[in-house]
PDB file of C-alpha atoms in Angstrom:
ATOM      1  CA  GLU A   1       0.000   0.000   0.000  1.00 82.00           C
ATOM      2  CA  ASP A   2       1.308   3.425  -0.945  1.00 87.00           C
ATOM      3  CA  GLN A   3       1.966   5.746   1.994  1.00 92.00           C
ATOM      4  CA  VAL A   4       2.974   9.372   2.346  1.00 96.00           C
ATOM      5  CA  THR A   5       3.985  11.012   5.636  1.00 96.00           C
ATOM      6  CA  GLN A   6       4.691  14.696   5.943  1.00 97.00           C
ATOM      7  CA  SER A   7       6.555  16.429   8.743  1.00 97.00           C
ATOM      8  CA  PRO A   8       6.270  18.575  10.649  1.00 97.00           C
ATOM      9  CA  GLU A   9       2.488  18.931  10.843  1.00 96.00           C
ATOM     10  CA  ALA A  10       2.892  22.651  11.533  1.00 97.00           C
ATOM     11  CA  LEU A  11       5.814  25.022  11.206  1.00 98.00           C
ATOM     12  CA  ARG A  12       6.105  28.608  12.397  1.00 98.00           C
ATOM     13  CA  LEU A  13       8.849  30.744  10.859  1.00 98.00           C
ATOM     14  CA  GLN A  14       9.903  34.333  11.090  1.00 98.00           C
ATOM     15  CA  GLU A  15      10.062  36.192   7.804  1.00 98.00           C
ATOM     16  CA  GLY A  16      13.428  35.447   6.240  1.00 97.00           C
ATOM     17  CA  GLU A  17      14.030  32.286   8.292  1.00 98.00           C
ATOM     18  CA  SER A  18      14.748  29.473   5.826  1.00 98.00           C
ATOM     19  CA  SER A  19      13.606  25.912   6.532  1.00 98.00           C
ATOM     20  CA  SER A  20      12.600  22.606   4.934  1.00 98.00           C
ATOM     21  CA  LEU A  21       9.451  20.502   4.841  1.00 98.00           C
ATOM     22  CA  ASN A  22       9.769  16.725   4.628  1.00 98.00           C
ATOM     23  CA  CYS A  23       7.727  14.184   2.670  1.00 98.00           C
ATOM     24  CA  SER A  24       8.556  10.515   3.258  1.00 98.00           C
ATOM     25  CA  TYR A  25       6.966   7.977   0.970  1.00 97.00           C
ATOM     26  CA  THR A  26       6.677   4.269   0.254  1.00 94.00           C
ATOM     27  CA  VAL A  27       5.346   3.342  -3.140  1.00 89.00           C
ATOM     28  CA  SER A  28       5.504   0.337  -5.454  1.00 84.00           C
ATOM     29  CA  GLY A  29       7.486   2.131  -8.158  1.00 87.00           C
ATOM     30  CA  LEU A  30       7.276   5.915  -8.285  1.00 91.00           C
ATOM     31  CA  ARG A  31       5.630   7.419 -11.329  1.00 89.00           C
ATOM     32  CA  GLY A  32       5.723  10.948  -9.947  1.00 92.00           C
ATOM     33  CA  LEU A  33       5.850  12.967  -6.733  1.00 95.00           C
ATOM     34  CA  PHE A  34       3.791  16.131  -6.602  1.00 95.00           C
ATOM     35  CA  TRP A  35       3.881  19.198  -4.350  1.00 97.00           C
ATOM     36  CA  TYR A  36       0.804  21.366  -3.935  1.00 97.00           C
ATOM     37  CA  ARG A  37       0.041  24.523  -2.003  1.00 98.00           C
ATOM     38  CA  GLN A  38      -3.376  24.903  -0.389  1.00 97.00           C
ATOM     39  CA  ASP A  39      -4.718  28.175   0.992  1.00 97.00           C
ATOM     40  CA  PRO A  40      -7.631  28.154   3.481  1.00 95.00           C
ATOM     41  CA  GLY A  41     -10.943  27.554   1.741  1.00 93.00           C
ATOM     42  CA  LYS A  42      -9.282  26.866  -1.603  1.00 96.00           C
ATOM     43  CA  GLY A  43      -8.361  23.842  -3.662  1.00 97.00           C
ATOM     44  CA  PRO A  44      -4.773  22.591  -3.908  1.00 97.00           C
ATOM     45  CA  GLU A  45      -2.608  24.525  -6.360  1.00 96.00           C
ATOM     46  CA  PHE A  46       0.114  22.685  -8.247  1.00 95.00           C
ATOM     47  CA  LEU A  47       3.740  23.574  -7.509  1.00 97.00           C
ATOM     48  CA  PHE A  48       6.126  20.845  -8.741  1.00 94.00           C
ATOM     49  CA  THR A  49       6.373  17.352 -10.167  1.00 94.00           C
ATOM     50  CA  LEU A  50       9.494  15.236  -9.547  1.00 96.00           C
ATOM     51  CA  TYR A  51      10.005  11.968 -11.379  1.00 93.00           C
ATOM     52  CA  SER A  52      13.346  10.463 -10.342  1.00 94.00           C
ATOM     53  CA  ALA A  53      15.841  10.528  -7.486  1.00 95.00           C
ATOM     54  CA  GLY A  54      18.256  13.423  -7.727  1.00 97.00           C
ATOM     55  CA  GLU A  55      15.824  15.670  -9.536  1.00 97.00           C
ATOM     56  CA  GLU A  56      15.383  19.247  -8.305  1.00 98.00           C
ATOM     57  CA  LYS A  57      12.950  21.999  -9.284  1.00 97.00           C
ATOM     58  CA  GLU A  58      12.742  25.630  -8.225  1.00 97.00           C
ATOM     59  CA  LYS A  59      10.102  28.315  -8.234  1.00 95.00           C
ATOM     60  CA  GLU A  60      10.761  31.666  -6.606  1.00 95.00           C
ATOM     61  CA  ARG A  61      11.629  30.929  -2.938  1.00 97.00           C
ATOM     62  CA  LEU A  62      10.732  27.237  -3.191  1.00 98.00           C
ATOM     63  CA  LYS A  63      12.974  24.350  -4.167  1.00 98.00           C
ATOM     64  CA  ALA A  64      11.859  20.719  -4.265  1.00 98.00           C
ATOM     65  CA  THR A  65      14.263  17.784  -4.167  1.00 98.00           C
ATOM     66  CA  LEU A  66      13.743  14.027  -4.416  1.00 98.00           C
ATOM     67  CA  THR A  67      15.507  10.925  -3.129  1.00 96.00           C
ATOM     68  CA  LYS A  68      14.375   7.303  -3.314  1.00 94.00           C
ATOM     69  CA  LYS A  69      12.589   7.589   0.026  1.00 95.00           C
ATOM     70  CA  GLU A  70      11.724  11.229   0.575  1.00 98.00           C
ATOM     71  CA  SER A  71      11.266  14.664  -0.867  1.00 98.00           C
ATOM     72  CA  PHE A  72      12.076  18.025   0.647  1.00 98.00           C
ATOM     73  CA  LEU A  73      10.501  21.375  -0.003  1.00 98.00           C
ATOM     74  CA  HIS A  74      13.072  24.012   0.876  1.00 98.00           C
ATOM     75  CA  ILE A  75      11.801  27.509   1.559  1.00 98.00           C
ATOM     76  CA  THR A  76      14.432  30.234   1.329  1.00 98.00           C
ATOM     77  CA  ALA A  77      13.841  33.576   3.043  1.00 98.00           C
ATOM     78  CA  PRO A  78      10.072  33.037   3.331  1.00 98.00           C
ATOM     79  CA  LYS A  79       7.562  35.868   3.295  1.00 98.00           C
ATOM     80  CA  PRO A  80       4.174  36.042   5.043  1.00 98.00           C
ATOM     81  CA  GLU A  81       2.470  35.317   1.714  1.00 97.00           C
ATOM     82  CA  ASP A  82       4.132  31.892   1.715  1.00 98.00           C
ATOM     83  CA  SER A  83       1.871  30.921   4.634  1.00 98.00           C
ATOM     84  CA  ALA A  84      -0.276  27.979   3.498  1.00 98.00           C
ATOM     85  CA  THR A  85      -0.609  24.226   3.820  1.00 97.00           C
ATOM     86  CA  TYR A  86       1.843  22.339   1.629  1.00 98.00           C
ATOM     87  CA  LEU A  87       0.717  18.944   0.386  1.00 97.00           C
ATOM     88  CA  CYS A  88       2.845  16.119  -0.972  1.00 97.00           C
ATOM     89  CA  ALA A  89       1.383  13.340  -3.124  1.00 95.00           C
ATOM     90  CA  VAL A  90       2.709  10.320  -4.990  1.00 93.00           C
ATOM     91  CA  GLN A  91       1.530   8.379  -7.995  1.00 90.00           C
ATOM     92  CA  ALA A  92       2.596   4.756  -8.343  1.00 85.00           C
ATOM     93  CA  MET A  93       3.722   2.964 -11.489  1.00 79.00           C
ATOM     94  CA  THR A  94       1.326   0.120 -10.764  1.00 70.00           C
ATOM     95  CA  ASN A  95      -1.585   2.468 -10.259  1.00 61.00           C
ATOM     96  CA  ASN A  96      -4.230   1.950 -12.895  1.00 61.00           C
ATOM     97  CA  ALA A  97      -6.604   4.417 -11.265  1.00 56.00           C
ATOM     98  CA  GLY A  98      -6.272   7.120 -13.834  1.00 56.00           C
ATOM     99  CA  ASN A  99      -4.251   9.854 -12.240  1.00 63.00           C
ATOM    100  CA  MET A 100      -4.829   8.712  -8.661  1.00 81.00           C
ATOM    101  CA  LEU A 101      -2.707  10.511  -6.114  1.00 89.00           C
ATOM    102  CA  THR A 102      -1.932   9.332  -2.585  1.00 91.00           C
ATOM    103  CA  PHE A 103      -1.622  12.403  -0.383  1.00 94.00           C
ATOM    104  CA  GLY A 104       0.162  13.092   2.866  1.00 95.00           C
ATOM    105  CA  GLY A 105      -1.516  14.972   5.686  1.00 95.00           C
ATOM    106  CA  GLY A 106       0.189  18.253   4.806  1.00 96.00           C
ATOM    107  CA  THR A 107       2.414  20.751   6.601  1.00 97.00           C
ATOM    108  CA  ARG A 108       0.778  23.974   7.744  1.00 97.00           C
ATOM    109  CA  LEU A 109       3.317  26.771   7.346  1.00 98.00           C
ATOM    110  CA  MET A 110       2.922  30.097   9.123  1.00 98.00           C
ATOM    111  CA  VAL A 111       5.378  32.901   8.356  1.00 98.00           C
ATOM    112  CA  LYS A 112       5.288  35.874  10.699  1.00 97.00           C
ATOM    113  CA  PRO A 113       6.519  39.321   9.679  1.00 96.00           C
TER     114      PRO A 113
ATOM    115  CA  ASN B   1     -10.059  30.123 -18.707  1.00 64.00           C
ATOM    116  CA  ALA B   2     -12.236  28.894 -15.796  1.00 79.00           C
ATOM    117  CA  GLY B   3     -10.310  25.647 -15.142  1.00 95.00           C
ATOM    118  CA  VAL B   4     -12.247  23.322 -12.820  1.00 97.00           C
ATOM    119  CA  THR B   5     -15.562  24.662 -11.530  1.00 97.00           C
ATOM    120  CA  GLN B   6     -17.444  23.086  -8.635  1.00 98.00           C
ATOM    121  CA  THR B   7     -20.947  23.894  -7.442  1.00 97.00           C
ATOM    122  CA  PRO B   8     -22.251  24.468  -4.881  1.00 97.00           C
ATOM    123  CA  LYS B   9     -19.520  25.856  -2.614  1.00 97.00           C
ATOM    124  CA  PHE B  10     -21.469  25.089   0.555  1.00 97.00           C
ATOM    125  CA  GLN B  11     -24.302  22.666   1.289  1.00 97.00           C
ATOM    126  CA  VAL B  12     -26.135  21.437   4.364  1.00 98.00           C
ATOM    127  CA  LEU B  13     -28.085  18.198   4.074  1.00 97.00           C
ATOM    128  CA  LYS B  14     -30.234  16.216   6.422  1.00 98.00           C
ATOM    129  CA  THR B  15     -29.433  12.561   6.987  1.00 98.00           C
ATOM    130  CA  GLY B  16     -31.016  10.468   4.239  1.00 98.00           C
ATOM    131  CA  GLN B  17     -31.263  13.249   1.658  1.00 98.00           C
ATOM    132  CA  SER B  18     -29.628  12.891  -1.737  1.00 97.00           C
ATOM    133  CA  MET B  19     -27.825  15.472  -3.802  1.00 97.00           C
ATOM    134  CA  THR B  20     -25.419  15.952  -6.680  1.00 98.00           C
ATOM    135  CA  LEU B  21     -22.146  17.841  -6.523  1.00 98.00           C
ATOM    136  CA  GLN B  22     -21.332  19.334  -9.882  1.00 98.00           C
ATOM    137  CA  CYS B  23     -17.892  19.490 -11.494  1.00 98.00           C
ATOM    138  CA  ALA B  24     -17.026  20.923 -14.891  1.00 98.00           C
ATOM    139  CA  GLN B  25     -13.687  21.545 -16.590  1.00 97.00           C
ATOM    140  CA  ASP B  26     -12.934  23.490 -19.752  1.00 96.00           C
ATOM    141  CA  MET B  27      -9.403  22.232 -20.411  1.00 94.00           C
ATOM    142  CA  ASN B  28     -10.404  19.152 -22.457  1.00 93.00           C
ATOM    143  CA  HIS B  29      -8.811  16.879 -19.854  1.00 93.00           C
ATOM    144  CA  GLU B  30      -9.433  13.152 -20.093  1.00 92.00           C
ATOM    145  CA  TYR B  31      -8.796  12.326 -16.441  1.00 92.00           C
ATOM    146  CA  MET B  32     -11.202  13.526 -13.759  1.00 94.00           C
ATOM    147  CA  SER B  33     -11.508  12.501 -10.137  1.00 94.00           C
ATOM    148  CA  TRP B  34     -13.257  13.243  -6.873  1.00 97.00           C
ATOM    149  CA  TYR B  35     -11.468  13.497  -3.534  1.00 97.00           C
ATOM    150  CA  ARG B  36     -12.675  14.167  -0.030  1.00 97.00           C
ATOM    151  CA  GLN B  37     -10.571  16.026   2.511  1.00 97.00           C
ATOM    152  CA  ASP B  38     -10.988  15.391   6.206  1.00 94.00           C
ATOM    153  CA  PRO B  39      -8.897  16.757   9.103  1.00 86.00           C
ATOM    154  CA  GLY B  40      -5.983  14.435   9.827  1.00 78.00           C
ATOM    155  CA  MET B  41      -6.855  12.153   6.883  1.00 82.00           C
ATOM    156  CA  GLY B  42      -5.493  14.050   3.921  1.00 87.00           C
ATOM    157  CA  LEU B  43      -7.175  13.865   0.535  1.00 94.00           C
ATOM    158  CA  ARG B  44      -8.690  10.486  -0.375  1.00 95.00           C
ATOM    159  CA  LEU B  45      -9.895   9.351  -3.784  1.00 93.00           C
ATOM    160  CA  ILE B  46     -13.618   8.563  -4.079  1.00 96.00           C
ATOM    161  CA  HIS B  47     -14.158   7.871  -7.802  1.00 95.00           C
ATOM    162  CA  TYR B  48     -12.308   8.622 -10.982  1.00 92.00           C
ATOM    163  CA  SER B  49     -12.771   8.622 -14.753  1.00 92.00           C
ATOM    164  CA  VAL B  50     -10.225   8.147 -17.531  1.00 90.00           C
ATOM    165  CA  GLY B  51     -12.581   9.397 -20.224  1.00 91.00           C
ATOM    166  CA  ALA B  52     -16.212   9.872 -21.200  1.00 93.00           C
ATOM    167  CA  GLY B  53     -18.239   6.770 -20.431  1.00 95.00           C
ATOM    168  CA  ILE B  54     -15.557   5.246 -18.188  1.00 93.00           C
ATOM    169  CA  THR B  55     -15.622   5.443 -14.392  1.00 94.00           C
ATOM    170  CA  ASP B  56     -14.188   3.392 -11.561  1.00 91.00           C
ATOM    171  CA  GLN B  57     -13.943   3.317  -7.787  1.00 92.00           C
ATOM    172  CA  GLY B  58     -11.211   4.857  -5.734  1.00 91.00           C
ATOM    173  CA  GLU B  59     -10.249   4.352  -2.109  1.00 90.00           C
ATOM    174  CA  VAL B  60     -13.526   5.403  -0.423  1.00 95.00           C
ATOM    175  CA  PRO B  61     -16.408   4.893  -2.911  1.00 96.00           C
ATOM    176  CA  ASN B  62     -19.204   3.677  -0.617  1.00 96.00           C
ATOM    177  CA  GLY B  63     -22.243   5.942  -0.592  1.00 96.00           C
ATOM    178  CA  TYR B  64     -21.287   7.776  -3.785  1.00 98.00           C
ATOM    179  CA  ASN B  65     -22.084   7.363  -7.479  1.00 97.00           C
ATOM    180  CA  VAL B  66     -20.574   9.015 -10.526  1.00 97.00           C
ATOM    181  CA  SER B  67     -21.163   9.153 -14.266  1.00 96.00           C
ATOM    182  CA  ARG B  68     -19.220  10.710 -17.138  1.00 97.00           C
ATOM    183  CA  SER B  69     -21.406  11.368 -20.153  1.00 97.00           C
ATOM    184  CA  THR B  70     -19.202  14.172 -21.537  1.00 97.00           C
ATOM    185  CA  THR B  71     -15.509  15.046 -21.325  1.00 96.00           C
ATOM    186  CA  GLU B  72     -16.347  18.276 -19.469  1.00 97.00           C
ATOM    187  CA  ASP B  73     -18.629  17.106 -16.663  1.00 98.00           C
ATOM    188  CA  PHE B  74     -18.165  14.671 -13.804  1.00 98.00           C
ATOM    189  CA  PRO B  75     -20.962  14.891 -11.199  1.00 98.00           C
ATOM    190  CA  LEU B  76     -20.777  13.150  -7.839  1.00 98.00           C
ATOM    191  CA  ARG B  77     -24.031  11.838  -6.357  1.00 98.00           C
ATOM    192  CA  LEU B  78     -24.674  11.180  -2.711  1.00 97.00           C
ATOM    193  CA  LEU B  79     -27.392   8.558  -2.598  1.00 92.00           C
ATOM    194  CA  SER B  80     -28.499   8.821   1.040  1.00 97.00           C
ATOM    195  CA  ALA B  81     -26.420  11.322   2.992  1.00 97.00           C
ATOM    196  CA  ALA B  82     -24.897  10.269   6.316  1.00 97.00           C
ATOM    197  CA  PRO B  83     -23.072  12.372   8.939  1.00 97.00           C
ATOM    198  CA  SER B  84     -19.862  10.481   8.043  1.00 97.00           C
ATOM    199  CA  GLN B  85     -20.017  12.171   4.637  1.00 97.00           C
ATOM    200  CA  THR B  86     -19.501  15.592   6.200  1.00 98.00           C
ATOM    201  CA  SER B  87     -16.339  16.728   4.467  1.00 98.00           C
ATOM    202  CA  VAL B  88     -14.830  19.028   1.880  1.00 98.00           C
ATOM    203  CA  TYR B  89     -15.065  17.574  -1.619  1.00 98.00           C
ATOM    204  CA  PHE B  90     -12.640  18.400  -4.408  1.00 98.00           C
ATOM    205  CA  CYS B  91     -12.904  17.633  -8.076  1.00 97.00           C
ATOM    206  CA  ALA B  92      -9.686  17.405 -10.086  1.00 95.00           C
ATOM    207  CA  SER B  93      -8.756  16.979 -13.721  1.00 95.00           C
ATOM    208  CA  SER B  94      -5.568  16.293 -15.658  1.00 92.00           C
ATOM    209  CA  TYR B  95      -4.593  15.914 -19.289  1.00 87.00           C
ATOM    210  CA  VAL B  96      -2.955  12.502 -19.024  1.00 76.00           C
ATOM    211  CA  THR B  97      -1.552  10.385 -16.262  1.00 69.00           C
ATOM    212  CA  ASN B  98       1.743  11.462 -14.763  1.00 68.00           C
ATOM    213  CA  THR B  99       0.908  15.154 -15.111  1.00 80.00           C
ATOM    214  CA  GLU B 100      -0.285  17.668 -12.594  1.00 88.00           C
ATOM    215  CA  ALA B 101      -3.908  17.626 -11.534  1.00 91.00           C
ATOM    216  CA  PHE B 102      -5.908  20.847 -11.424  1.00 94.00           C
ATOM    217  CA  PHE B 103      -8.329  21.138  -8.533  1.00 96.00           C
ATOM    218  CA  GLY B 104     -11.593  22.988  -8.126  1.00 97.00           C
ATOM    219  CA  GLN B 105     -12.327  25.301  -5.197  1.00 97.00           C
ATOM    220  CA  GLY B 106     -14.145  22.611  -3.260  1.00 97.00           C
ATOM    221  CA  THR B 107     -17.626  21.970  -1.879  1.00 98.00           C
ATOM    222  CA  ARG B 108     -18.014  22.063   1.893  1.00 97.00           C
ATOM    223  CA  LEU B 109     -20.770  19.583   2.792  1.00 98.00           C
ATOM    224  CA  THR B 110     -22.335  19.217   6.206  1.00 98.00           C
ATOM    225  CA  VAL B 111     -24.756  16.376   6.927  1.00 98.00           C
ATOM    226  CA  VAL B 112     -26.867  16.823  10.054  1.00 97.00           C
TER     227      VAL B 112
END
């Protein structure tokens, strides 16, 4: 069974204080690992897709990395507008359920000015 | 470009009532799916479709029905609402497998 665990559940940062969010996963052959941002009352918004170990992707203050067992979302010099819940999801090679994603519980990030 | 549109945004039902949650996408995506989001449980797949006329069950399908008569629309039906179905429901679509899914704004459903 595919599993995704995110840590920490909540993270409070001061503006400018860099940190990392962790996503540990077990999957029967990784087809893709996805990072989403979710604001309160909104649907998840796509950030990155990573396909193989060693891959990295960047977008503004965010950088996602991938190993065979986990992914990290690094946040450099965060701003209050980066406050949101960050979701990690995996899709398995053996998954025939269309584009089924297995999600972690999310990390709620709060950045104080 | 509207993306994925869900209606209604909020709904309160009494136990035993039925209703349909609407989902429409204008991106010509083949893949569509329904998830529910509960505190501490993450997002869980209810039903999905890989194209018009094709649907299948996800992780938590009991109590829900779907149909896909067109590429654009993928409604979710609650047959007889139960308090355990109180949740936030998200519809998602994607072009093909292995690509990012686009989510709607969600429907917050309360069953009393």
